[in-house]
């Protein structure tokens, strides 16, 4: 099992490659899921790339990242356990990324595969549309990384979370992160921003996803992702069975929230 | 970089929608650096650091709920910083700014040999102590007969940046850029700027960039 103390992670994307650790007391951070890395470097989308509404943040970063080769040459040295996040633009790319990552896999306590980014044309969301092929893909990834703690990050589009969880369990993966951002549309000064929605508006959706998966697969490790902005939010996710609480866009509001939730989790989870 | 809580001391109105907000505390920073301040909005917002009447101060253009809250209601404001890279240049420079960057001008004056030119869209409500031109036409007229400086730094709206770049072709011109920021510390990649040397980030690589490094469309 993945032991994170406290069971709190900074989520992929908002957490970057560890920059927030300069602002947060490390004792309250159980782990960090680094920004998703793909086979080739990506420049990301044009600007504006992000906006916030009353109850949500919307982003269309487009997975800007240095690419897996640069990543494995310069794995960050961070004072907390690291989880890598890997993505791909096609079936083959996921496998290539997994193979390249293998060289440094012992530096990470787990690896999350992003099967749900809404902001790239291929890969991301589209890879799970074909169930059989997706299942084959994750079987192949398991073969490449037989000893890693493998986590699948899933959204609510393209698949039912319980269906995804079943495949994850059947293929011998160890965990699931629920949920990734949901496709949304925001108007900014009259222009449309089409991006992934996170923040408080995502919480009821993420709570339901965790609930549905956990009651069917109690042994599968579930990382909650969606709208954790307070201790009360963390409590609700624990109530529906989340094993690890993920904090994402709340970092943009107040990095101090992490310490508050971390302290609370230490009290209730030891 | 650290987390802090600033206490608002007072505000003064500069023009139709711009205010100077004074704080009781002091912070160590270099000219050009900024802080992220929390508001009732979900994401902290960046403000360039500066002084007014020897106080730590930021100039704020009221654009929406968050900025309105800082100007009208806030007493204590959580934030973090200072962020970004400070700017340092020898020789004599000209700072061309909108009222939203007034307090930053004070920080530059303390450390560098600069003249200040303010371009305001609407009339200013008190003498700023700097040469001030009001309205787009007057601003353009002023730009066409600027004296020679070793360098220029522009900080204002996108429109202001574009006309300055047009008028100052061939000169050493810097721009303090604005882009939507999520984190302010290089983590989220929301504040991208496309330069001739690839993607950079306003918060971590800037906020000040040389004009000839930027891709102007
Ligand atoms: C700016 C930004 C960038 C993101 N980038 C990634 C990413 O690279 N990989 C990923 O798996 N999720 C990414 N996400 C999704 C978050 O990890 C998280 O699942 C989502 O924001 C929901 O959590 P929250 O409501 O706590 O923010 C990103 C989210 C934001 C706001
Ligand atoms: S604001 Fe997050 S990278 Fe610049």
Short mmCIF file of C-alpha atoms and ligand atoms in Angstrom, two decimals:
data_model
loop_
_atom_site.label_atom_id
_atom_site.label_comp_id
_atom_site.label_asym_id
_atom_site.label_seq_id
_atom_site.Cartn_x
_atom_site.Cartn_y
_atom_site.Cartn_z
CA UNK A 1 0.00 0.00 0.00
CA UNK A 2 1.07 3.57 -0.53
CA UNK A 3 1.81 5.13 2.86
CA UNK A 4 1.66 8.91 2.72
CA UNK A 5 1.92 10.82 5.96
CA UNK A 6 -0.32 12.70 6.18
CA UNK A 7 -2.49 11.20 3.42
CA UNK A 8 -2.50 14.47 1.52
CA UNK A 9 -1.06 15.13 -1.93
CA UNK A 10 -0.64 18.24 -4.01
CA UNK A 11 -2.30 17.43 -7.34
CA UNK A 12 -0.69 17.29 -10.75
CA UNK A 13 -0.62 20.64 -12.52
CA UNK A 14 -1.24 23.15 -9.75
CA UNK A 15 1.66 21.57 -7.86
CA UNK A 16 4.07 22.03 -10.80
CA UNK A 17 7.43 20.45 -10.13
CA UNK A 18 7.48 21.25 -6.43
CA UNK A 19 7.57 25.06 -6.41
CA UNK A 20 4.88 25.30 -3.72
CA UNK A 21 7.05 23.48 -1.21
CA UNK A 22 8.85 26.81 -0.74
CA UNK A 23 5.63 28.19 0.73
CA UNK A 24 4.28 25.24 2.70
CA UNK A 25 5.59 23.47 5.78
CA UNK A 26 6.67 20.06 4.42
CA UNK A 27 5.48 18.21 7.50
CA UNK A 28 1.91 18.64 6.31
CA UNK A 29 2.47 17.42 2.77
CA UNK A 30 2.29 13.64 2.36
CA UNK A 31 3.36 13.69 -1.27
CA UNK A 32 3.35 15.61 -4.49
CA UNK A 33 2.07 14.51 -7.88
CA UNK A 34 4.25 16.30 -10.38
CA UNK A 35 2.97 17.97 -13.54
CA UNK A 36 2.09 15.50 -16.31
CA UNK A 37 5.01 14.72 -18.59
CA UNK A 38 4.56 13.51 -22.19
CA UNK A 39 6.94 11.91 -24.69
CA UNK A 40 7.85 15.12 -26.51
CA UNK A 41 8.17 18.53 -24.90
CA UNK A 42 4.99 20.59 -25.21
CA UNK A 43 4.77 24.37 -25.36
CA UNK A 44 1.14 24.33 -24.29
CA UNK A 45 -1.78 26.37 -25.61
CA UNK A 46 -2.00 30.04 -26.51
CA UNK A 47 -3.05 32.51 -23.82
CA UNK A 48 -5.28 33.13 -21.96
CA UNK A 49 -4.74 29.76 -20.36
CA UNK A 50 -6.71 30.15 -17.18
CA UNK A 51 -9.58 32.08 -15.60
CA UNK A 52 -11.60 31.89 -12.43
CA UNK A 53 -15.34 32.25 -11.97
CA UNK A 54 -17.28 32.45 -8.72
CA UNK A 55 -17.06 28.74 -7.96
CA UNK A 56 -14.59 27.35 -10.41
CA UNK A 57 -11.23 27.64 -12.05
CA UNK A 58 -10.95 26.81 -15.73
CA UNK A 59 -7.68 26.03 -17.45
CA UNK A 60 -6.43 25.19 -20.89
CA UNK A 61 -2.72 24.95 -20.17
CA UNK A 62 -2.32 22.20 -22.78
CA UNK A 63 0.13 20.11 -20.77
CA UNK A 64 3.14 22.38 -21.14
CA UNK A 65 6.04 20.18 -20.05
CA UNK A 66 9.70 19.50 -20.85
CA UNK A 67 9.13 15.96 -22.23
CA UNK A 68 10.05 12.66 -20.62
CA UNK A 69 13.71 12.63 -21.72
CA UNK A 70 14.50 15.98 -20.13
CA UNK A 71 12.44 14.92 -17.10
CA UNK A 72 14.37 11.70 -16.44
CA UNK A 73 17.68 13.55 -16.84
CA UNK A 74 16.66 16.14 -14.26
CA UNK A 75 14.37 14.48 -11.75
CA UNK A 76 13.58 17.10 -9.11
CA UNK A 77 15.00 16.51 -5.63
CA UNK A 78 12.16 17.29 -3.28
CA UNK A 79 11.80 16.95 0.46
CA UNK A 80 8.54 14.98 0.22
CA UNK A 81 7.62 11.71 -1.54
CA UNK A 82 7.10 12.21 -5.25
CA UNK A 83 4.54 10.66 -7.59
CA UNK A 84 5.20 11.10 -11.30
CA UNK A 85 2.36 11.88 -13.68
CA UNK A 86 2.75 10.51 -17.20
CA UNK A 87 0.67 11.18 -20.29
CA UNK A 88 0.79 10.45 -23.99
CA UNK A 89 -0.68 11.44 -27.32
CA UNK A 90 -1.24 7.87 -28.47
CA UNK A 91 -1.13 4.23 -27.39
CA UNK A 92 2.51 3.93 -28.45
CA UNK A 93 3.50 7.15 -26.76
CA UNK A 94 2.17 6.02 -23.39
CA UNK A 95 4.31 2.88 -23.67
CA UNK A 96 7.38 4.82 -24.76
CA UNK A 97 6.92 7.25 -21.87
CA UNK A 98 6.57 4.33 -19.44
CA UNK A 99 9.75 2.69 -20.81
CA UNK A 100 11.76 5.89 -20.53
CA UNK A 101 10.41 6.56 -17.03
CA UNK A 102 11.46 3.09 -15.85
CA UNK A 103 15.10 4.27 -15.50
CA UNK A 104 14.13 6.62 -12.67
CA UNK A 105 11.10 4.82 -11.27
CA UNK A 106 12.85 4.05 -7.98
CA UNK A 107 12.90 7.76 -7.16
CA UNK A 108 9.10 7.82 -7.02
CA UNK A 109 6.76 6.20 -4.53
CA UNK A 110 4.13 5.81 -7.25
CA UNK A 111 3.29 6.80 -10.78
CA UNK A 112 0.02 8.24 -11.96
CA UNK A 113 -1.03 7.90 -15.59
CA UNK A 114 -3.15 10.74 -16.85
CA UNK A 115 -5.93 9.21 -18.97
CA UNK A 116 -8.16 12.23 -18.78
CA UNK A 117 -6.60 15.55 -19.75
CA UNK A 118 -9.30 17.51 -21.60
CA UNK A 119 -6.88 20.07 -23.01
CA UNK A 120 -4.91 18.15 -25.61
CA UNK A 121 -6.22 16.98 -28.99
CA UNK A 122 -5.18 13.37 -28.69
CA UNK A 123 -4.33 11.10 -25.83
CA UNK A 124 -5.83 12.38 -22.59
CA UNK A 125 -9.56 11.85 -22.69
CA UNK A 126 -9.65 10.12 -26.06
CA UNK A 127 -7.47 7.17 -25.09
CA UNK A 128 -10.15 5.59 -22.89
CA UNK A 129 -12.91 5.81 -25.49
CA UNK A 130 -11.98 2.39 -26.82
CA UNK A 131 -12.24 0.22 -23.68
CA UNK A 132 -10.54 -2.87 -25.09
CA UNK A 133 -7.60 -0.90 -26.37
CA UNK A 134 -7.30 1.05 -23.13
CA UNK A 135 -7.31 -2.20 -21.17
CA UNK A 136 -4.59 -3.60 -23.43
CA UNK A 137 -2.62 -0.39 -22.90
CA UNK A 138 -2.71 -0.56 -19.14
CA UNK A 139 -1.83 -4.27 -19.19
CA UNK A 140 1.22 -3.37 -21.28
CA UNK A 141 2.17 -0.52 -18.94
CA UNK A 142 2.00 -2.94 -16.00
CA UNK A 143 4.42 -5.25 -17.85
CA UNK A 144 6.88 -2.38 -18.33
CA UNK A 145 6.61 -1.23 -14.72
CA UNK A 146 5.97 -4.46 -12.78
CA UNK A 147 7.13 -3.08 -9.43
CA UNK A 148 5.65 0.41 -9.48
CA UNK A 149 2.59 1.52 -7.56
CA UNK A 150 0.37 2.37 -10.55
CA UNK A 151 -2.43 4.90 -10.34
CA UNK A 152 -4.88 5.78 -13.14
CA UNK A 153 -6.27 9.31 -13.22
CA UNK A 154 -9.77 9.33 -14.61
CA UNK A 155 -12.34 11.98 -15.42
CA UNK A 156 -16.08 11.57 -15.75
CA UNK A 157 -16.11 11.93 -19.52
CA UNK A 158 -15.58 9.03 -21.92
CA UNK A 159 -16.20 6.37 -19.25
CA UNK A 160 -18.12 5.71 -16.04
CA UNK A 161 -15.69 5.87 -13.14
CA UNK A 162 -16.85 2.52 -11.76
CA UNK A 163 -16.26 0.90 -15.13
CA UNK A 164 -12.75 2.41 -15.26
CA UNK A 165 -12.07 1.27 -11.70
CA UNK A 166 -13.04 -2.29 -12.58
CA UNK A 167 -10.53 -2.33 -15.42
CA UNK A 168 -7.88 -0.81 -13.16
CA UNK A 169 -8.46 -3.51 -10.55
CA UNK A 170 -8.59 -6.35 -13.09
CA UNK A 171 -5.29 -5.35 -14.62
CA UNK A 172 -3.45 -5.28 -11.33
CA UNK A 173 -3.13 -1.54 -10.96
CA UNK A 174 -3.07 -0.18 -7.42
CA UNK A 175 -4.91 3.10 -7.31
CA UNK A 176 -7.19 5.59 -9.00
CA UNK A 177 -7.36 9.38 -8.84
CA UNK A 178 -10.90 10.73 -9.08
CA UNK A 179 -11.60 13.00 -10.89
CA UNK A 180 -9.74 15.02 -13.45
CA UNK A 181 -11.16 18.31 -14.65
CA UNK A 182 -14.41 18.33 -16.61
CA UNK A 183 -14.71 20.16 -19.94
CA UNK A 184 -16.16 23.60 -19.40
CA UNK A 185 -16.62 26.93 -21.11
CA UNK A 186 -16.03 30.34 -19.61
CA UNK A 187 -16.51 33.81 -21.08
CA UNK A 188 -13.75 36.29 -20.40
CA UNK A 189 -14.28 39.81 -21.75
CA UNK A 190 -16.63 38.32 -24.35
CA UNK A 191 -14.16 35.67 -25.52
CA UNK A 192 -14.62 31.98 -24.90
CA UNK A 193 -12.18 29.90 -22.90
CA UNK A 194 -12.71 26.19 -23.47
CA UNK A 195 -10.91 24.31 -20.76
CA UNK A 196 -10.98 21.90 -17.85
CA UNK A 197 -13.05 22.93 -14.89
CA UNK A 198 -11.86 22.48 -11.31
CA UNK A 199 -12.55 23.99 -7.92
CA UNK A 200 -15.63 23.98 -5.64
CA UNK A 201 -18.02 23.27 -8.53
CA UNK A 202 -16.25 19.98 -9.15
CA UNK A 203 -16.57 18.74 -5.57
CA UNK A 204 -20.02 17.07 -5.69
CA UNK A 205 -18.98 15.27 -8.86
CA UNK A 206 -15.71 14.07 -7.34
CA UNK A 207 -17.45 13.04 -4.10
CA UNK A 208 -19.92 10.91 -6.04
CA UNK A 209 -17.12 9.36 -8.10
CA UNK A 210 -15.13 8.42 -4.98
CA UNK A 211 -18.27 7.07 -3.33
CA UNK A 212 -19.26 4.88 -6.31
CA UNK A 213 -15.77 3.45 -6.76
CA UNK A 214 -14.97 2.91 -3.11
CA UNK A 215 -18.15 1.00 -2.33
CA UNK A 216 -17.47 -1.39 -5.19
CA UNK A 217 -13.72 -1.69 -4.77
CA UNK A 218 -12.88 -1.02 -1.13
CA UNK A 219 -9.29 -2.19 -1.48
CA UNK A 220 -8.41 0.08 -4.39
CA UNK A 221 -6.51 3.16 -3.21
CA UNK A 222 -8.50 6.25 -4.10
CA UNK A 223 -7.00 9.72 -4.33
CA UNK A 224 -9.64 12.43 -4.17
CA UNK A 225 -9.30 15.25 -6.66
CA UNK A 226 -11.89 17.96 -7.02
CA UNK A 227 -12.75 21.00 -4.98
CA UNK A 228 -10.89 20.40 -1.72
CA UNK A 229 -10.65 23.96 -0.39
CA UNK A 230 -11.14 23.40 3.35
CA UNK A 231 -11.02 20.93 6.19
CA UNK A 232 -14.76 20.35 5.77
CA UNK A 233 -14.20 19.31 2.15
CA UNK A 234 -11.44 16.90 3.24
CA UNK A 235 -13.77 15.43 5.88
CA UNK A 236 -16.48 14.80 3.29
CA UNK A 237 -14.06 12.97 1.02
CA UNK A 238 -12.93 10.80 3.95
CA UNK A 239 -16.59 10.05 4.65
CA UNK A 240 -17.09 8.61 1.19
CA UNK A 241 -13.93 6.52 1.49
CA UNK A 242 -11.09 8.54 -0.02
CA UNK A 243 -7.71 7.21 1.10
CA UNK A 244 -5.73 10.28 0.11
CA UNK A 245 -6.90 13.89 -0.10
CA UNK A 246 -5.69 15.82 -3.13
CA UNK A 247 -5.37 19.58 -3.11
CA UNK A 248 -5.20 21.27 -6.51
CA UNK A 249 -6.47 24.70 -7.43
CA UNK A 250 -6.96 25.63 -3.76
CA UNK A 251 -3.21 26.24 -3.79
CA UNK A 252 -3.95 29.30 -5.91
CA UNK A 253 -6.30 30.65 -3.27
CA UNK A 254 -4.21 29.98 -0.20
CA UNK A 255 -1.28 27.58 0.14
CA UNK A 256 -1.96 27.72 3.91
CA UNK A 257 -5.00 25.50 3.34
CA UNK A 258 -2.62 22.57 2.85
CA UNK A 259 -1.19 22.95 6.35
CA UNK A 260 -4.65 23.22 7.86
CA UNK A 261 -5.89 20.06 6.12
CA UNK A 262 -2.58 18.26 6.70
CA UNK A 263 -2.79 18.90 10.44
CA UNK A 264 -6.35 17.67 10.51
CA UNK A 265 -5.45 14.49 8.61
CA UNK A 266 -2.58 13.81 11.00
CA UNK A 267 -5.02 13.99 13.89
CA UNK A 268 -7.63 11.71 12.41
CA UNK A 269 -5.39 9.34 10.46
CA UNK A 270 -2.27 9.32 12.62
CA UNK B 1 9.47 34.35 -0.89
CA UNK B 2 7.16 34.04 2.06
CA UNK B 3 3.52 34.05 3.10
CA UNK B 4 2.30 37.13 4.92
CA UNK B 5 -0.72 39.09 6.00
CA UNK B 6 -0.71 42.78 5.13
CA UNK B 7 -2.73 45.41 6.98
CA UNK B 8 -4.39 48.02 4.82
CA UNK B 9 -3.66 51.51 6.10
CA UNK B 10 -5.48 53.79 3.66
CA UNK B 11 -6.36 54.27 0.01
CA UNK B 12 -6.29 57.25 -2.33
CA UNK B 13 -8.07 57.50 -5.64
CA UNK B 14 -5.87 58.35 -8.63
CA UNK B 15 -8.34 58.46 -11.51
CA UNK B 16 -11.69 57.05 -12.54
CA UNK B 17 -10.85 53.45 -11.66
CA UNK B 18 -7.36 53.41 -10.12
CA UNK B 19 -6.41 53.57 -6.47
CA UNK B 20 -3.26 53.50 -4.38
CA UNK B 21 -3.51 51.09 -1.45
CA UNK B 22 -1.10 51.66 1.45
CA UNK B 23 0.04 48.97 3.88
CA UNK B 24 1.33 49.26 7.42
CA UNK B 25 4.05 46.63 7.01
CA UNK B 26 7.25 46.82 4.98
CA UNK B 27 8.65 44.14 2.66
CA UNK B 28 12.09 43.81 1.16
CA UNK B 29 11.86 43.74 -2.62
CA UNK B 30 13.60 44.86 -5.79
CA UNK B 31 11.98 47.21 -8.33
CA UNK B 32 9.81 45.23 -10.73
CA UNK B 33 8.90 42.44 -8.29
CA UNK B 34 5.28 41.68 -7.40
CA UNK B 35 3.11 39.99 -4.78
CA UNK B 36 0.04 37.76 -5.02
CA UNK B 37 -2.87 38.94 -2.89
CA UNK B 38 -5.91 36.98 -1.79
CA UNK B 39 -9.41 38.29 -2.42
CA UNK B 40 -12.84 36.65 -2.24
CA UNK B 41 -12.06 35.27 -5.71
CA UNK B 42 -10.70 31.75 -6.06
CA UNK B 43 -7.29 32.73 -7.35
CA UNK B 44 -4.83 35.22 -5.85
CA UNK B 45 -4.06 38.21 -8.04
CA UNK B 46 -0.65 39.76 -8.82
CA UNK B 47 0.23 43.37 -7.94
CA UNK B 48 3.52 45.12 -8.66
CA UNK B 49 5.27 46.28 -5.50
CA UNK B 50 6.11 49.87 -4.78
CA UNK B 51 5.91 52.78 -2.36
CA UNK B 52 3.87 55.90 -1.85
CA UNK B 53 4.61 58.44 0.85
CA UNK B 54 7.28 56.03 2.14
CA UNK B 55 4.71 53.29 2.74
CA UNK B 56 4.65 49.92 1.08
CA UNK B 57 1.92 50.40 -1.52
CA UNK B 58 0.37 48.94 -4.65
CA UNK B 59 -1.67 50.67 -7.34
CA UNK B 60 -4.87 48.87 -8.18
CA UNK B 61 -7.20 49.26 -11.11
CA UNK B 62 -10.65 48.18 -10.02
CA UNK B 63 -11.69 45.62 -12.61
CA UNK B 64 -13.99 43.25 -10.76
CA UNK B 65 -15.07 41.76 -7.47
CA UNK B 66 -11.56 40.97 -6.20
CA UNK B 67 -9.95 44.35 -6.80
CA UNK B 68 -13.08 46.13 -5.55
CA UNK B 69 -12.86 44.15 -2.33
CA UNK B 70 -9.23 45.17 -1.77
CA UNK B 71 -9.96 48.83 -2.33
CA UNK B 72 -13.28 49.09 -0.50
CA UNK B 73 -13.53 46.41 2.16
CA UNK B 74 -10.33 44.58 2.98
CA UNK B 75 -8.58 45.23 6.27
CA UNK B 76 -6.10 42.36 6.41
CA UNK B 77 -4.98 40.76 3.17
CA UNK B 78 -3.23 37.41 2.91
CA UNK B 79 -0.61 37.02 0.25
CA UNK B 80 2.82 35.78 -0.73
CA UNK B 81 5.92 37.22 -2.31
CA UNK B 82 7.98 39.08 -3.33
CA UNK B 83 7.92 37.27 -6.66
CA UNK B 84 9.50 37.54 -10.07
CA UNK B 85 12.82 39.10 -10.95
CA UNK B 86 13.83 42.58 -9.97
CA UNK B 87 15.07 44.94 -12.67
CA UNK B 88 18.43 46.71 -12.62
CA UNK B 89 19.86 48.87 -15.38
CA UNK B 90 22.59 51.52 -15.46
CA UNK B 91 22.36 54.68 -17.51
CA UNK B 92 19.40 57.01 -17.72
CA UNK B 93 16.02 55.42 -18.31
CA UNK B 94 12.46 56.49 -18.98
CA UNK B 95 9.60 54.68 -17.31
CA UNK B 96 6.40 54.94 -19.33
CA UNK B 97 3.51 53.83 -17.15
CA UNK B 98 -0.21 53.87 -16.65
CA UNK B 99 -1.57 54.99 -13.25
CA UNK B 100 -1.85 51.30 -12.33
CA UNK B 101 1.95 51.27 -11.98
CA UNK B 102 2.46 54.50 -10.07
CA UNK B 103 3.80 52.99 -6.88
CA UNK B 104 6.28 50.91 -8.88
CA UNK B 105 7.72 54.17 -10.23
CA UNK B 106 8.70 55.17 -6.69
CA UNK B 107 10.59 51.89 -6.27
CA UNK B 108 12.50 52.53 -9.51
CA UNK B 109 13.37 56.10 -8.52
CA UNK B 110 14.98 54.86 -5.33
CA UNK B 111 17.38 52.52 -7.13
CA UNK B 112 17.85 53.84 -10.69
CA UNK B 113 18.34 57.00 -12.65
CA UNK B 114 14.90 57.36 -14.25
CA UNK B 115 12.41 59.88 -15.49
CA UNK B 116 8.74 58.98 -15.29
CA UNK B 117 6.01 59.56 -17.86
CA UNK B 118 2.44 58.69 -16.94
CA UNK B 119 -0.19 58.05 -19.59
CA UNK B 120 -3.74 58.05 -18.22
CA UNK B 121 -6.92 57.39 -20.16
CA UNK B 122 -9.03 59.47 -17.78
CA UNK B 123 -8.14 62.70 -15.90
CA UNK B 124 -6.07 62.26 -12.74
CA UNK B 125 -7.52 63.61 -9.52
CA UNK B 126 -4.39 65.14 -7.98
CA UNK B 127 -0.91 66.14 -9.19
CA UNK B 128 1.18 62.97 -9.28
CA UNK B 129 4.53 64.73 -9.24
CA UNK B 130 5.33 63.19 -12.65
CA UNK B 131 4.72 64.41 -16.18
CA UNK B 132 1.24 63.14 -16.99
CA UNK B 133 -0.54 63.01 -20.33
CA UNK B 134 -4.25 62.34 -20.45
CA UNK B 135 -6.00 60.62 -23.36
CA UNK B 136 -4.76 58.44 -26.20
CA UNK B 137 -4.11 61.26 -28.65
CA UNK B 138 -1.95 63.29 -26.28
CA UNK B 139 -0.07 60.16 -25.34
CA UNK B 140 0.72 59.37 -28.97
CA UNK B 141 1.82 62.97 -29.58
CA UNK B 142 4.11 62.77 -26.59
CA UNK B 143 5.61 59.48 -27.79
CA UNK B 144 6.57 60.97 -31.13
CA UNK B 145 8.88 63.56 -29.60
CA UNK B 146 10.44 61.78 -26.65
CA UNK B 147 13.98 62.77 -25.73
CA UNK B 148 16.76 60.18 -26.08
CA UNK B 149 17.31 57.79 -23.13
CA UNK B 150 19.64 54.80 -22.66
CA UNK B 151 16.67 52.53 -22.03
CA UNK B 152 12.90 52.60 -21.71
CA UNK B 153 10.57 50.51 -19.61
CA UNK B 154 6.87 50.33 -20.39
CA UNK B 155 4.27 49.13 -17.93
CA UNK B 156 0.62 49.55 -18.73
CA UNK B 157 -2.09 48.08 -20.92
CA UNK B 158 -1.43 45.89 -23.95
CA UNK B 159 -2.42 48.85 -26.15
CA UNK B 160 0.14 51.07 -24.45
CA UNK B 161 2.83 48.44 -24.90
CA UNK B 162 2.07 48.11 -28.59
CA UNK B 163 2.18 51.81 -29.42
CA UNK B 164 5.38 52.25 -27.41
CA UNK B 165 7.03 49.36 -29.23
CA UNK B 166 5.98 50.93 -32.52
CA UNK B 167 7.38 54.35 -31.60
CA UNK B 168 10.57 53.17 -29.96
CA UNK B 169 11.79 50.79 -32.68
CA UNK B 170 15.54 50.31 -32.52
CA UNK B 171 15.77 51.47 -28.89
CA UNK B 172 16.45 49.33 -25.82
CA UNK B 173 12.89 48.86 -24.58
CA UNK B 174 11.66 46.64 -21.76
CA UNK B 175 8.11 45.66 -20.96
CA UNK B 176 6.62 44.64 -17.65
CA UNK B 177 4.09 42.09 -18.84
CA UNK B 178 0.74 41.07 -17.48
CA UNK B 179 -0.77 37.64 -18.03
CA UNK B 180 -3.37 35.79 -15.99
CA UNK B 181 -1.54 34.18 -13.08
CA UNK B 182 -2.58 31.16 -11.05
CA UNK B 183 0.39 30.60 -8.79
CA UNK B 184 2.91 33.40 -9.32
CA UNK B 185 5.78 30.99 -8.68
CA UNK B 186 6.32 29.05 -11.91
CA UNK B 187 4.21 26.01 -11.01
CA UNK B 188 0.96 26.21 -12.98
CA UNK B 189 2.16 27.44 -16.42
CA UNK B 190 -0.83 29.74 -16.85
CA UNK B 191 1.19 32.92 -17.44
CA UNK B 192 2.97 31.80 -20.60
CA UNK B 193 4.54 34.29 -22.95
CA UNK B 194 5.84 33.18 -26.34
CA UNK B 195 9.30 34.60 -26.94
CA UNK B 196 11.96 34.13 -29.60
CA UNK B 197 13.66 31.79 -27.12
CA UNK B 198 10.59 29.60 -26.57
CA UNK B 199 7.87 29.69 -23.94
CA UNK B 200 8.68 31.75 -20.86
CA UNK B 201 6.58 32.54 -17.83
CA UNK B 202 5.76 36.05 -16.72
CA UNK B 203 5.91 35.12 -13.04
CA UNK B 204 9.19 33.22 -13.00
CA UNK B 205 11.17 34.55 -15.99
CA UNK B 206 9.73 38.08 -15.87
CA UNK B 207 7.71 40.07 -15.27
CA UNK B 208 10.07 42.32 -17.24
CA UNK B 209 11.16 41.24 -20.74
CA UNK B 210 13.20 42.96 -23.44
CA UNK B 211 11.00 44.01 -26.36
CA UNK B 212 13.17 42.36 -28.99
CA UNK B 213 12.85 39.02 -27.18
CA UNK B 214 9.05 39.01 -27.52
CA UNK B 215 7.03 37.70 -30.45
CA UNK B 216 4.88 40.69 -31.49
CA UNK B 217 1.91 39.75 -33.65
C1 LIG C 1 -3.79 24.85 -13.94
C2 LIG C 1 -4.11 23.41 -13.83
C3 LIG C 1 -3.28 22.48 -14.48
C4 LIG C 1 -3.55 21.12 -14.41
N1 LIG C 1 -2.70 20.25 -15.01
C5 LIG C 1 -2.88 18.91 -14.84
C6 LIG C 1 -1.93 17.98 -15.33
O1 LIG C 1 -0.92 18.32 -15.92
N2 LIG C 1 -2.18 16.66 -15.13
C7 LIG C 1 -3.28 16.21 -14.46
O2 LIG C 1 -3.43 15.01 -14.30
N3 LIG C 1 -4.18 17.08 -13.96
C8 LIG C 1 -4.01 18.42 -14.14
N4 LIG C 1 -4.91 19.30 -13.59
C9 LIG C 1 -6.05 18.78 -12.82
C10 LIG C 1 -5.75 18.74 -11.32
O3 LIG C 1 -4.72 17.84 -11.02
C11 LIG C 1 -6.96 18.33 -10.52
O4 LIG C 1 -7.31 17.02 -10.89
C12 LIG C 1 -8.16 19.26 -10.75
O5 LIG C 1 -7.73 20.60 -10.73
C13 LIG C 1 -9.25 19.05 -9.71
O6 LIG C 1 -8.82 19.37 -8.43
P1 LIG C 1 -9.10 20.79 -7.72
O7 LIG C 1 -10.56 21.06 -7.86
O8 LIG C 1 -8.63 20.59 -6.34
O9 LIG C 1 -8.31 21.80 -8.47
C14 LIG C 1 -4.68 20.67 -13.68
C15 LIG C 1 -5.51 21.59 -13.04
C16 LIG C 1 -5.24 22.95 -13.12
C17 LIG C 1 -6.15 23.91 -12.42
S1 LIG C 2 1.45 32.06 -12.65
FE1 LIG C 2 1.78 29.94 -12.45
S2 LIG C 2 3.46 29.62 -13.76
FE2 LIG C 2 3.25 31.75 -13.76
#
